[in-house]
Short mmCIF file of C-alpha atoms and ligand atoms in Angstrom, two decimals:
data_model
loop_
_atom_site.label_atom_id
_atom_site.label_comp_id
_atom_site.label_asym_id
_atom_site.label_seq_id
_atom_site.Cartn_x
_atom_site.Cartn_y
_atom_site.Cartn_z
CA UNK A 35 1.23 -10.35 -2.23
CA UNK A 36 0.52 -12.35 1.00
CA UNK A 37 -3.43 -11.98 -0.02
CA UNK A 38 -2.27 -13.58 -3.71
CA UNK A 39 0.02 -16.34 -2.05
CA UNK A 40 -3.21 -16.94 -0.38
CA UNK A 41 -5.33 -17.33 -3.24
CA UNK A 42 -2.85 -18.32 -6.23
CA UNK A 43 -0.38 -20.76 -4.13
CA UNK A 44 3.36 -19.99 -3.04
CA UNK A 45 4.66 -19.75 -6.40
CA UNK A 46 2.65 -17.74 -8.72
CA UNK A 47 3.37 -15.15 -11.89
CA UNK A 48 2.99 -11.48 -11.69
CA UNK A 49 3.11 -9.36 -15.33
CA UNK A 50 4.24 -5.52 -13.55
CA UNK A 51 4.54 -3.40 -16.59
CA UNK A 52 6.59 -5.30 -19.60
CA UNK A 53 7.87 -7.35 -17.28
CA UNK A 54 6.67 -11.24 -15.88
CA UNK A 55 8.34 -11.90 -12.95
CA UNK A 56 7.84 -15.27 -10.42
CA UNK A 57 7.15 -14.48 -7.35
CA UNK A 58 8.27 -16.98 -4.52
CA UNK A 59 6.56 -17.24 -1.19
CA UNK A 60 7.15 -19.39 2.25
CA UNK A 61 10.31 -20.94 3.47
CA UNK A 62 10.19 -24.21 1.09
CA UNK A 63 9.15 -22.94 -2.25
CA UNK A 64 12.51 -20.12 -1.75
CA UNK A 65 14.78 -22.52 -0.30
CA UNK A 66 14.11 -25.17 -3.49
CA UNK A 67 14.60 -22.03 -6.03
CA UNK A 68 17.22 -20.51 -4.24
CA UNK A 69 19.11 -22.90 -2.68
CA UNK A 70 18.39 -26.59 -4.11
CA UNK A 71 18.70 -25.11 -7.69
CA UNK A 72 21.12 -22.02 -7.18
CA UNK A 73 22.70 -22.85 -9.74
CA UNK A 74 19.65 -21.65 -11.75
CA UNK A 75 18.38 -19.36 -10.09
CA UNK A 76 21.10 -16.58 -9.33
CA UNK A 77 21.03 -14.61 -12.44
CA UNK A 78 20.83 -11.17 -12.25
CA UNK A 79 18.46 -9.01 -14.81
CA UNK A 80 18.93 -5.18 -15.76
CA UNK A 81 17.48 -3.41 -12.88
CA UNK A 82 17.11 0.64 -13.88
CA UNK A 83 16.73 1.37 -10.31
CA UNK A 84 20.90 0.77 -9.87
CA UNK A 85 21.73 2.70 -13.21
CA UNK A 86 24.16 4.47 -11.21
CA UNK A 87 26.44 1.32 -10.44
CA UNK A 88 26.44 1.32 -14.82
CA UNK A 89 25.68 -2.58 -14.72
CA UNK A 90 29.51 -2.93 -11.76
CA UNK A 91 29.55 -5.01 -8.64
CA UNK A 92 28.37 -7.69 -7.52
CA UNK A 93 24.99 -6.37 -7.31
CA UNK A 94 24.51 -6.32 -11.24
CA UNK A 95 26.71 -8.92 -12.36
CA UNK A 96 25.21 -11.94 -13.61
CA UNK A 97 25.86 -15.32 -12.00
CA UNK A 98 29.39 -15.73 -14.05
CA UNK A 99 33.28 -16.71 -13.20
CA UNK A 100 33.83 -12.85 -12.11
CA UNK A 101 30.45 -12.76 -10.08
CA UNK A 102 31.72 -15.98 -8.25
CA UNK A 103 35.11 -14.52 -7.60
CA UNK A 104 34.00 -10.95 -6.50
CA UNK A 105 31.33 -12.47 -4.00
CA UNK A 106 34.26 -15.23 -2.72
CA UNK A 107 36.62 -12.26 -2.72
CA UNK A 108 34.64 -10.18 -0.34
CA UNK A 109 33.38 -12.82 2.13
CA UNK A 110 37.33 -14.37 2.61
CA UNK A 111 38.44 -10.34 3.38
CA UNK A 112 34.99 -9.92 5.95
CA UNK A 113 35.60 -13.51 7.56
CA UNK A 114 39.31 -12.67 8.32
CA UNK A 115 39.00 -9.59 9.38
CA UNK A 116 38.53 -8.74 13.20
CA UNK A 117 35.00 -6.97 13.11
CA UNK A 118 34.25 -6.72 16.47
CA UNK A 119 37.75 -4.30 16.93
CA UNK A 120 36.35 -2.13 13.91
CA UNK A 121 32.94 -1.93 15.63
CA UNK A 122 34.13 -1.39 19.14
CA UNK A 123 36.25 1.97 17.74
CA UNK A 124 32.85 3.07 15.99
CA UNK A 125 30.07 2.24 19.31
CA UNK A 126 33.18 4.77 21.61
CA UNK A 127 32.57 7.58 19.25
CA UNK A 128 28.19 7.05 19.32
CA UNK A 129 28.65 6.39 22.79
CA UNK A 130 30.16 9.90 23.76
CA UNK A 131 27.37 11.23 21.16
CA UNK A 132 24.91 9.63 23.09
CA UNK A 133 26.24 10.94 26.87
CA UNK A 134 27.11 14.48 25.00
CA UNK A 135 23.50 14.94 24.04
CA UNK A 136 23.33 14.99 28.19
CA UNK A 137 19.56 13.87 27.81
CA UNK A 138 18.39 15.91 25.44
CA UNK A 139 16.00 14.49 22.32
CA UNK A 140 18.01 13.18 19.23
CA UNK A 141 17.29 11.38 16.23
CA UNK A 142 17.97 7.52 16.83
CA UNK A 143 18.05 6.56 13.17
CA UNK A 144 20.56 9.31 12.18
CA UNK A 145 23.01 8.61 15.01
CA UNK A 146 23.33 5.25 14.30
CA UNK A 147 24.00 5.23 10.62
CA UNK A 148 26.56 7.33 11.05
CA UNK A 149 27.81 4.59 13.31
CA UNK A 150 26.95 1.89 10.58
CA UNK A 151 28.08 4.04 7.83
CA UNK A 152 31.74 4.60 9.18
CA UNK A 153 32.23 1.23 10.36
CA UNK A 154 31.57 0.01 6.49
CA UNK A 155 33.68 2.74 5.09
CA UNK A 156 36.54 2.06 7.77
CA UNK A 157 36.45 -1.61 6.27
CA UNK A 158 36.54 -0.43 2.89
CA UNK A 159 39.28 2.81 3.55
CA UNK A 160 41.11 1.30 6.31
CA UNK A 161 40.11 4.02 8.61
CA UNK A 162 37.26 6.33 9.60
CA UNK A 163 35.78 9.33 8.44
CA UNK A 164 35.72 12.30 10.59
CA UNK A 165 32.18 13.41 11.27
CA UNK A 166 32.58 16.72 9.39
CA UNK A 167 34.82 15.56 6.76
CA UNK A 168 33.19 17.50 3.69
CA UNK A 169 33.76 14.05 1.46
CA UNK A 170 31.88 12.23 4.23
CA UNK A 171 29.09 14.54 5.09
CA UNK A 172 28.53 14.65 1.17
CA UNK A 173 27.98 10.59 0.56
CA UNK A 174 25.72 10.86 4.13
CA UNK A 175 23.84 13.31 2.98
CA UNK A 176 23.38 12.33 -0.49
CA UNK A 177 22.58 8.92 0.47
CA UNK A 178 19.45 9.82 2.79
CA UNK A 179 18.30 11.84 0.25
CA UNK A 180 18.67 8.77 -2.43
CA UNK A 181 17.07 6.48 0.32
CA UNK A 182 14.31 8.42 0.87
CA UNK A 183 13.36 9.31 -2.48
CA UNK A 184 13.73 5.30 -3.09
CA UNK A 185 9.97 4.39 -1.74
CA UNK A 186 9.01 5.69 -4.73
CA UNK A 187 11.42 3.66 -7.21
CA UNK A 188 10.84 -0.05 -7.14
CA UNK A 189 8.21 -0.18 -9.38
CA UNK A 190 10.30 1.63 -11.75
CA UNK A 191 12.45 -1.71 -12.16
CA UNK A 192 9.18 -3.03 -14.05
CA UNK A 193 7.75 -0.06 -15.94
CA UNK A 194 11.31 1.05 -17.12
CA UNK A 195 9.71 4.45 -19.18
CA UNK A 196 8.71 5.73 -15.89
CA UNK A 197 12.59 7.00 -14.95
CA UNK A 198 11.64 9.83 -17.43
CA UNK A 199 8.71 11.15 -14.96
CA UNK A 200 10.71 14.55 -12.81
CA UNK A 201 10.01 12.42 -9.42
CA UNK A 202 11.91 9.01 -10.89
CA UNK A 203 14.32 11.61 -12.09
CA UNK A 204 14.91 12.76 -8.92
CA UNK A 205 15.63 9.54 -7.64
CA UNK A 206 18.08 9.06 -10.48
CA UNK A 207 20.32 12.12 -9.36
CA UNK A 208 20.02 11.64 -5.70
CA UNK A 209 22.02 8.13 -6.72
CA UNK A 210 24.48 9.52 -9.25
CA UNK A 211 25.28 12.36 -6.36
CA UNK A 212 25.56 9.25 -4.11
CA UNK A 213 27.60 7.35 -6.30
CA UNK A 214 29.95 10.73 -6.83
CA UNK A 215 30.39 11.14 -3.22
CA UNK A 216 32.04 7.31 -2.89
CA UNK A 217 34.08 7.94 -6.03
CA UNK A 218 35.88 11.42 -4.80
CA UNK A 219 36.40 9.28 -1.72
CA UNK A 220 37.81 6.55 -3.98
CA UNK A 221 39.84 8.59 -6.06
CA UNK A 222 41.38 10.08 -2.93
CA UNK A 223 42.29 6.52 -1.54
CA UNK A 224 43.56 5.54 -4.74
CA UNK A 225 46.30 8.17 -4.66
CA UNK A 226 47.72 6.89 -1.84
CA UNK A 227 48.27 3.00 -2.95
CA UNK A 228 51.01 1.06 -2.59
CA UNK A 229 51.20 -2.67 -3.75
CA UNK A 230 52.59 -3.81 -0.56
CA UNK A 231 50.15 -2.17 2.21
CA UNK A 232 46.70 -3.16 2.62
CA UNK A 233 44.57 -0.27 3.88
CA UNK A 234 40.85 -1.96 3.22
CA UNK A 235 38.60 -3.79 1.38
CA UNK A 236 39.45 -1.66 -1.63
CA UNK A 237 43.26 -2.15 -1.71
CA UNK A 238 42.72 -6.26 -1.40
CA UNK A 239 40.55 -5.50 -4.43
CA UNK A 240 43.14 -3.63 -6.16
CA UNK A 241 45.80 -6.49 -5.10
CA UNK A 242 43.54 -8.54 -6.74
CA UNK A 243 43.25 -6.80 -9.85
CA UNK A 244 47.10 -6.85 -10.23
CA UNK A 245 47.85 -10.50 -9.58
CA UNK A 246 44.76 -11.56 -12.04
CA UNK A 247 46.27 -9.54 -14.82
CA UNK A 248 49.92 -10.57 -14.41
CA UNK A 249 48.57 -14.68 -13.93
CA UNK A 250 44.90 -15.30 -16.06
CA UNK A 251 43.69 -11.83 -17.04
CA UNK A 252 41.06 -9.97 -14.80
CA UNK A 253 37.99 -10.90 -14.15
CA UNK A 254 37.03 -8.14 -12.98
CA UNK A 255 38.53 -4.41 -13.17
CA UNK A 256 38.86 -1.11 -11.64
CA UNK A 257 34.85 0.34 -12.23
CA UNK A 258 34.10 -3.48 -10.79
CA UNK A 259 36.10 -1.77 -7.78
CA UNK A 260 34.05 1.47 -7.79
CA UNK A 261 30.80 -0.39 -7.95
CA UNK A 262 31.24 -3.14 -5.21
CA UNK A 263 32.46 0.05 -2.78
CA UNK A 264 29.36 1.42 -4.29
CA UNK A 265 27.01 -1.32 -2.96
CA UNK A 266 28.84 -2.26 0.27
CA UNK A 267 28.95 1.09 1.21
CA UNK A 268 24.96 1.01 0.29
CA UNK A 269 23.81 -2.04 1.69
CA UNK A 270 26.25 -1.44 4.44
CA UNK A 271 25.39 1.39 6.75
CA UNK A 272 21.73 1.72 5.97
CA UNK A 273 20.41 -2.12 6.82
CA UNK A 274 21.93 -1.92 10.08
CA UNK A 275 20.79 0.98 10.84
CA UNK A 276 17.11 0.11 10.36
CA UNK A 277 17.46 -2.99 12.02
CA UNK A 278 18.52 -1.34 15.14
CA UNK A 279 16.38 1.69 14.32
CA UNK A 280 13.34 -0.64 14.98
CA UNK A 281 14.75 -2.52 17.44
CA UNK A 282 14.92 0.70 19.42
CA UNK A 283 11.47 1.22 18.72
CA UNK A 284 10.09 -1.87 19.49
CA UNK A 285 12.05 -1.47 22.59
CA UNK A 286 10.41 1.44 23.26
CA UNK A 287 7.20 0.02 22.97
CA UNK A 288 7.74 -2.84 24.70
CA UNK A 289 9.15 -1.74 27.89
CA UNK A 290 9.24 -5.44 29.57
CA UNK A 291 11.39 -6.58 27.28
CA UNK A 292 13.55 -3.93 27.43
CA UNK A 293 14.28 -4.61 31.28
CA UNK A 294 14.25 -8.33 30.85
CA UNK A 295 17.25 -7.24 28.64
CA UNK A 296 19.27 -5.08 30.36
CA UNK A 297 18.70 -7.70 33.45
CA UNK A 298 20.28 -10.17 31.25
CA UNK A 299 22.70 -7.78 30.24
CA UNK A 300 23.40 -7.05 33.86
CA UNK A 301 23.62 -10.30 35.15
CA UNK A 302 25.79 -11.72 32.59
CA UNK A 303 28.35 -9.06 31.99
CA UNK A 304 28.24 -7.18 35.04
CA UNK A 305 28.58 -3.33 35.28
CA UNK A 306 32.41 -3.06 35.15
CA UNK A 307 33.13 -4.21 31.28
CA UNK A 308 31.12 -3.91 27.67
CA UNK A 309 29.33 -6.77 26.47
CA UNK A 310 31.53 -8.82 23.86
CA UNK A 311 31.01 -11.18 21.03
CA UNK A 312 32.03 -14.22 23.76
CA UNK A 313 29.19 -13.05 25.95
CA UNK A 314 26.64 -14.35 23.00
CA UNK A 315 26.08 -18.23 23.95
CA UNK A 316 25.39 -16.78 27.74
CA UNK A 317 22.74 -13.92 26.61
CA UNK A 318 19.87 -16.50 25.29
CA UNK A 319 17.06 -13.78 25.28
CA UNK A 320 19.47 -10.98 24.20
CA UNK A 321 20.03 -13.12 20.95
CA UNK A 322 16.23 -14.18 21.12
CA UNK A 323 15.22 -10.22 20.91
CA UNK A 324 17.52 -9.53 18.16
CA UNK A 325 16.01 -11.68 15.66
CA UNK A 326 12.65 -11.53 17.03
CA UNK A 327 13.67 -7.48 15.72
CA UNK A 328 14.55 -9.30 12.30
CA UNK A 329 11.45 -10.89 11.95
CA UNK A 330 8.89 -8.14 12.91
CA UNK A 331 10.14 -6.10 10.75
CA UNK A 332 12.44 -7.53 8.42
CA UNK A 333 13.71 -4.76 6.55
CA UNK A 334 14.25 -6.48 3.21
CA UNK A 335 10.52 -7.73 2.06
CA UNK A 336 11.43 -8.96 -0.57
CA UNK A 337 14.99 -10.41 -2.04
CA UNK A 338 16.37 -8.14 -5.22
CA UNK A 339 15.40 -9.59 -8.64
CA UNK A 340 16.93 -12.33 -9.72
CA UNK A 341 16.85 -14.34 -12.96
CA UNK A 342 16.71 -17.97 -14.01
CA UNK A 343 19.92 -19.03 -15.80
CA UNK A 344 18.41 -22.43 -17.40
CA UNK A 345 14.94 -23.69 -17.06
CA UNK A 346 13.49 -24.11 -13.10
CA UNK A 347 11.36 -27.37 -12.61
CA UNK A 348 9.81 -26.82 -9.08
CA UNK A 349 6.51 -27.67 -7.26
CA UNK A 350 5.23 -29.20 -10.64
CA UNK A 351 5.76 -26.03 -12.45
CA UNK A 352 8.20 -25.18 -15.14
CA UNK A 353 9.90 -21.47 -14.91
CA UNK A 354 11.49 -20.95 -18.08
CA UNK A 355 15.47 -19.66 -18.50
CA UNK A 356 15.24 -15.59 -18.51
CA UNK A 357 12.50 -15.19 -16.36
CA UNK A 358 12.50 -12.47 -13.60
CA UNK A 359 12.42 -14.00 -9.91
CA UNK A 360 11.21 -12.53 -6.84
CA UNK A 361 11.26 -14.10 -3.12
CA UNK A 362 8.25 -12.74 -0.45
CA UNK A 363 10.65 -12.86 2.61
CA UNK A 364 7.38 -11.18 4.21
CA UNK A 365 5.56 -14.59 3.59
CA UNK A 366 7.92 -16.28 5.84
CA UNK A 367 7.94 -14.14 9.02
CA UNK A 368 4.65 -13.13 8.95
CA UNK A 369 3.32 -17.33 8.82
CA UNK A 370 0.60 -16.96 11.26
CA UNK A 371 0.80 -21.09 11.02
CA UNK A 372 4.87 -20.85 11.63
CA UNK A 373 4.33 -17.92 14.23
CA UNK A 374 1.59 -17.01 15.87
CA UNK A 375 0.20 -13.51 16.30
CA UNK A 376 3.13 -12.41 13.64
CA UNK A 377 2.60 -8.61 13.94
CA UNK A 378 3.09 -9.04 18.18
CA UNK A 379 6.47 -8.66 18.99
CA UNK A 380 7.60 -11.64 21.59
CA UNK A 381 11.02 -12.59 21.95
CA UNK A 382 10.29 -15.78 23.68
CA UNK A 383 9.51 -17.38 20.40
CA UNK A 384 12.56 -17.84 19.86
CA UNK A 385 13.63 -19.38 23.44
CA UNK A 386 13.44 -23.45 23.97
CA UNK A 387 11.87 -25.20 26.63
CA UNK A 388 15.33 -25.12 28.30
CA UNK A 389 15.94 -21.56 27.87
CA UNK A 390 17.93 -21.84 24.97
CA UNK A 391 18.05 -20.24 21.80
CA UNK A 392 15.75 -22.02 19.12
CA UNK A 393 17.20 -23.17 16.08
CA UNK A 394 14.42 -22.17 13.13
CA UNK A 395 15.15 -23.34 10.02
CA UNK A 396 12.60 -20.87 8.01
CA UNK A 397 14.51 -17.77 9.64
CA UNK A 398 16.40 -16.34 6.94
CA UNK A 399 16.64 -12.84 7.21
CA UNK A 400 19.95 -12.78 5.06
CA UNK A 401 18.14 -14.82 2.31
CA UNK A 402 19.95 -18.45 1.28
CA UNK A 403 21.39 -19.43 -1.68
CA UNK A 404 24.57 -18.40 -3.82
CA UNK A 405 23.21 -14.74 -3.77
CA UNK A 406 22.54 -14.99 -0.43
CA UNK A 407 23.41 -11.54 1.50
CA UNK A 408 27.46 -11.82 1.77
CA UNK A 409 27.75 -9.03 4.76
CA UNK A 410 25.89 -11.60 7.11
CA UNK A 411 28.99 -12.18 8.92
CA UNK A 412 29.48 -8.10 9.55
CA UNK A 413 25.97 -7.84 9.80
CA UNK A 414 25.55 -10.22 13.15
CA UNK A 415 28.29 -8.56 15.14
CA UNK A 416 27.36 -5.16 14.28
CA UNK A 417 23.44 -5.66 15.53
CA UNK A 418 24.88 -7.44 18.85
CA UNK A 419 27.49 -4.86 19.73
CA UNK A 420 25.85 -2.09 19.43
CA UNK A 421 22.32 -2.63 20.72
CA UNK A 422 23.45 -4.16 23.44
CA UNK A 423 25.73 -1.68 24.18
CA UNK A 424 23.48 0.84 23.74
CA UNK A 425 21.08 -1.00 26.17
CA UNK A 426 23.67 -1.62 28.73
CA UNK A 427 24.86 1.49 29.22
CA UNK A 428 21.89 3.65 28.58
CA UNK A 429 18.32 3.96 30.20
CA UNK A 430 16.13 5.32 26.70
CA UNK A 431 12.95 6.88 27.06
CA UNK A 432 10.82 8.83 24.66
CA UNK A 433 11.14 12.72 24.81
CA UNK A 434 8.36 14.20 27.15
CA UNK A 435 5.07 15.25 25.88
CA UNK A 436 6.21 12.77 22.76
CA UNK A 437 4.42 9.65 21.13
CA UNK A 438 5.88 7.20 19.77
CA UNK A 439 4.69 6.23 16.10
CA UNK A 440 2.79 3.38 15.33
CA UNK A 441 5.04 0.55 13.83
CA UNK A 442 4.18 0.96 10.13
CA UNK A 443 7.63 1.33 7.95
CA UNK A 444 8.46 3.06 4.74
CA UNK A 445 9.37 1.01 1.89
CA UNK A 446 11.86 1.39 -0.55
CA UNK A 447 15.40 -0.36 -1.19
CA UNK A 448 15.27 -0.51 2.87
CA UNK A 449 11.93 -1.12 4.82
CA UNK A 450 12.73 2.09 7.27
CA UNK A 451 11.13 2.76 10.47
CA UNK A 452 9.00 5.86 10.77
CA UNK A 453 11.12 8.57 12.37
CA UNK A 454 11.37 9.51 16.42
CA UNK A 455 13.43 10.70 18.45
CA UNK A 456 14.53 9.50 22.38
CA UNK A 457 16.44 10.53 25.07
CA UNK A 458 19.14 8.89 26.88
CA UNK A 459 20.38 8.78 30.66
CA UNK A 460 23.35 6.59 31.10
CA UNK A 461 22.25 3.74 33.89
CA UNK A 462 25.18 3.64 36.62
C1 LIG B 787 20.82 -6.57 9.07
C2 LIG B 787 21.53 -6.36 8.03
C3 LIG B 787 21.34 -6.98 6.67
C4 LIG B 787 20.31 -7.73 6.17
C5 LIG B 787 19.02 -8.14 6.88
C6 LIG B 787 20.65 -8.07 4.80
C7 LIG B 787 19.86 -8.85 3.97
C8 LIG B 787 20.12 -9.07 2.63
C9 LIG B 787 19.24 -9.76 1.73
C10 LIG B 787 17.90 -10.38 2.11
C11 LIG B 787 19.81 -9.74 0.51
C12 LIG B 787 19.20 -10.25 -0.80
C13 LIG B 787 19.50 -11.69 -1.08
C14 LIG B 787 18.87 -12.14 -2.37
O1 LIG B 787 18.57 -11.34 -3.24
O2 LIG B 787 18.68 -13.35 -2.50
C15 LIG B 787 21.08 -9.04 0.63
C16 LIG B 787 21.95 -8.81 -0.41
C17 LIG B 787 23.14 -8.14 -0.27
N1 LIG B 787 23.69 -7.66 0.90
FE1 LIG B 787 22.85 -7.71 2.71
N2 LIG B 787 21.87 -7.54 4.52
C18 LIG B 787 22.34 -6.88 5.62
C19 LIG B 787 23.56 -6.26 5.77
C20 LIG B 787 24.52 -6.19 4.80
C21 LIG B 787 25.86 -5.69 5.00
C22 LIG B 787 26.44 -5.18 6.33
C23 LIG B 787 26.49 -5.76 3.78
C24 LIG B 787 27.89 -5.36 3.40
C25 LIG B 787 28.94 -5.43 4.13
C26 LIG B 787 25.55 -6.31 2.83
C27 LIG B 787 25.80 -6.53 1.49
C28 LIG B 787 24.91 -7.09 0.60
C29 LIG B 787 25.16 -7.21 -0.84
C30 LIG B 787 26.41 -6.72 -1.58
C31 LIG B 787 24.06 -7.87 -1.39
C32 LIG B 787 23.83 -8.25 -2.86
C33 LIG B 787 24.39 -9.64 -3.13
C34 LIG B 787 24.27 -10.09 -4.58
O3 LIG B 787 23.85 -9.33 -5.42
O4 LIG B 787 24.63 -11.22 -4.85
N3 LIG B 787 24.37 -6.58 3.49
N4 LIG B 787 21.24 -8.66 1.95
#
């Protein structure tokens, strides 16, 4: 794609299969699609590849009344809500993981999205899953499985017949088993609503429900429910998870930057206390690092389809009403003009000449735009609190007689690091 941006321009059309889809590259031509002409732009088509949400959510709805109220819906309950108490409960538990594994070799990737994975579902139950809960350990397991299988499924949103081949198939049930796994956990919930008590994310939805059809009817409804806990259960646990899953690795890789870190980490919060939300504006190269990890390896290439609602004028080009859309987020962190040497990884880009953090209006990782991701303001806290955590109160190293693998990811509905595994002292 970056090769065809090259040739064809930022905005060019691709025909995948029977379907013709636009595909947007750089920061200006997505921002003028996306954002200047939302409006337009947010559509959703039929995408096969979530045939197991049957068309719920706000991942499949179309850019309509209940779309607009879902999405509001869920960013008022994530905005109120005090995150950084939900993810300080979740980083004790990996913590004692961590110090229980007494230096032995463990999987990074998996410890952490169990992390990631309760701290969504806690939002969404009201509490947290015991590890071996059978419910739980069923929707973890079933969820790898659908992840992994998922590098194989994206062209299958173009060439529709291809969900019949026993791979795509396979893909298909892993989903469906996923999908089960939050619905016996959903069903479970359900039993125990009241009207007046607000457990979750899922209750407020269900308070919702109530009040619409007593005042202007619903606009949306119970399997609306099913599919939003679904997709934020989804998009949730496992984006996290590879963001920090690289991080480690680039860490790893990059030990000067580790110890310029936990020097900052030192320095600024000290060795008696955990590093807080407050400590951000004081932790310039901390914050720097982070999205430097964002941009290296942003794990969402490229934005989920959308579809043009009414006819797109843009960059002298017409896009007509019912096309596909597509944005290259790629294009944008990897503009050798924008950032030099993309594929190094140097946090200092992102530092001022007064040692500040640099404002960089191209840096999207969370997209822009009315379908822009809504768990950005989970997302932030979440990547903060528990790398730097991690990195305060651990010393990692790679297992002995180990190499680490070269940075090249896995794609599929989440850009995943390759696996490894490290070991952990704790550093006082
Ligand atoms: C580092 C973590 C994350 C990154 C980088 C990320 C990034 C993105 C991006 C790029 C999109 C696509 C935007 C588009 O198509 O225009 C998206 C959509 C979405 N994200 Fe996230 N996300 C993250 C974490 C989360 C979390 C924690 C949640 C839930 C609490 C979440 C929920 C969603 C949902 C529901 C959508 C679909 C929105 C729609 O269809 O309108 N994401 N995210």
């Amino acid at each position: 794609m970056m090769k065809w941006a090259k040739k064809y321009g930022n905005i060019f059309t691709v025909k995948m299969g029977t379907t013709t889809t636009v595909i947007l590259n750089g920061y200006e031509a997505i921002r003028d699609v996306f954002q200047r002409q939302g409006a337009s732009s947010s559509g959703r088509p039929h995408l096969p590849a979530f045939g197991f949400l049957r068309g719920k959510g706000i991942l499949c709805a179309d850019y309509n009344k209940a779309f607009k109220r879902q999405r509001e819906f869920i960013i008022k309950y994530l905005s109120k809500l005090d995150v950084e108490k939900h993810i300080e409960d979740e980083v004790d538990a990996l913590m004692q993981y961590i110090r229980h594994k007494n230096g032995q070799p463990f999987d990074f990737n998996s410890a952490v999205s169990a992390s990631t994975s309760n701290i969504i579902g806690a939002i969404l139950f009201g509490s947290r899953q015991e590890y071996d809960d059978p419910d739980f350990q069923a929707l973890i397991n079933a969820y790898h499985h659908a992840i992994k299988l998922s590098s194989q499924a994206s062209i299958q949103n173009f060439l529709p017949f291809l969900w019949f081949l026993p791979q795509c198939r396979k893909l298909s049930i892993a989903w469906e088993a996923f999908a089960e796994a939050v619905n016996r956990i959903l069903e479970k919930h359900k039993k125990g609503y009241r009207p007046l008590a607000t457990r979750g994310l899922t209750d407020a939805m269900m308070h919702q429900i109530n009040m619409n059809d007593l005042n202007e009817g619903s606009l949306f409804d119970f399997d609306d429910v099913k599919g939003n806990c679904q997709t934020l259960y989804a998009s949730g646990s496992e984006r996290v998870a590879a963001v920090l899953t690289w991080g480690m690795l680039f860490l790893l890789s990059y030990p000067d930057v580790c110890n310029k870190l936990q020097s900052e980490l030192d320095e600024v919060v000290g060795k008696s206390r955990r590093p807080t939300l407050d400590d951000r504006p004081n932790l310039p190269f901390t914050c720097a690092t982070l999205m430097e990890i964002q941009r290296c390896n942003n794990t969402s290439p490229f934005s989920v389809p959308h579809k043009a609602t009414q006819d797109i004028r843009v960059h002298g080009y017409l896009i007509p009403k019912g096309t596909q859309l597509m944005a290259n987020y790629w294009s944008i962190f990897m503009n050798e003009t924008v950032w030099p040497n993309p594929y190094d990884f140097q946090p200092m880009r992102f530092i001022d000449d007064r040692g500040n953090v640099k404002k960089v209006e191209g840096f999207i990782p969370f997209s822009l735009g009315k379908r822009s991701c809504p768990g950005e303001s989970l997302a932030r806290p979440e990547m903060f609190l528990i790398l730097t955590t991690l990195v305060h109160a651990f010393t990692f190293h790679v297992p002995d007689g180990e190499v680490l693998p070269a940075p090249v990811g896995i794609t599929g509905a989440v850009y995943m690091s390759p696996k490894f595994a490290v070991c952990a002292r704790p550093k006082n």
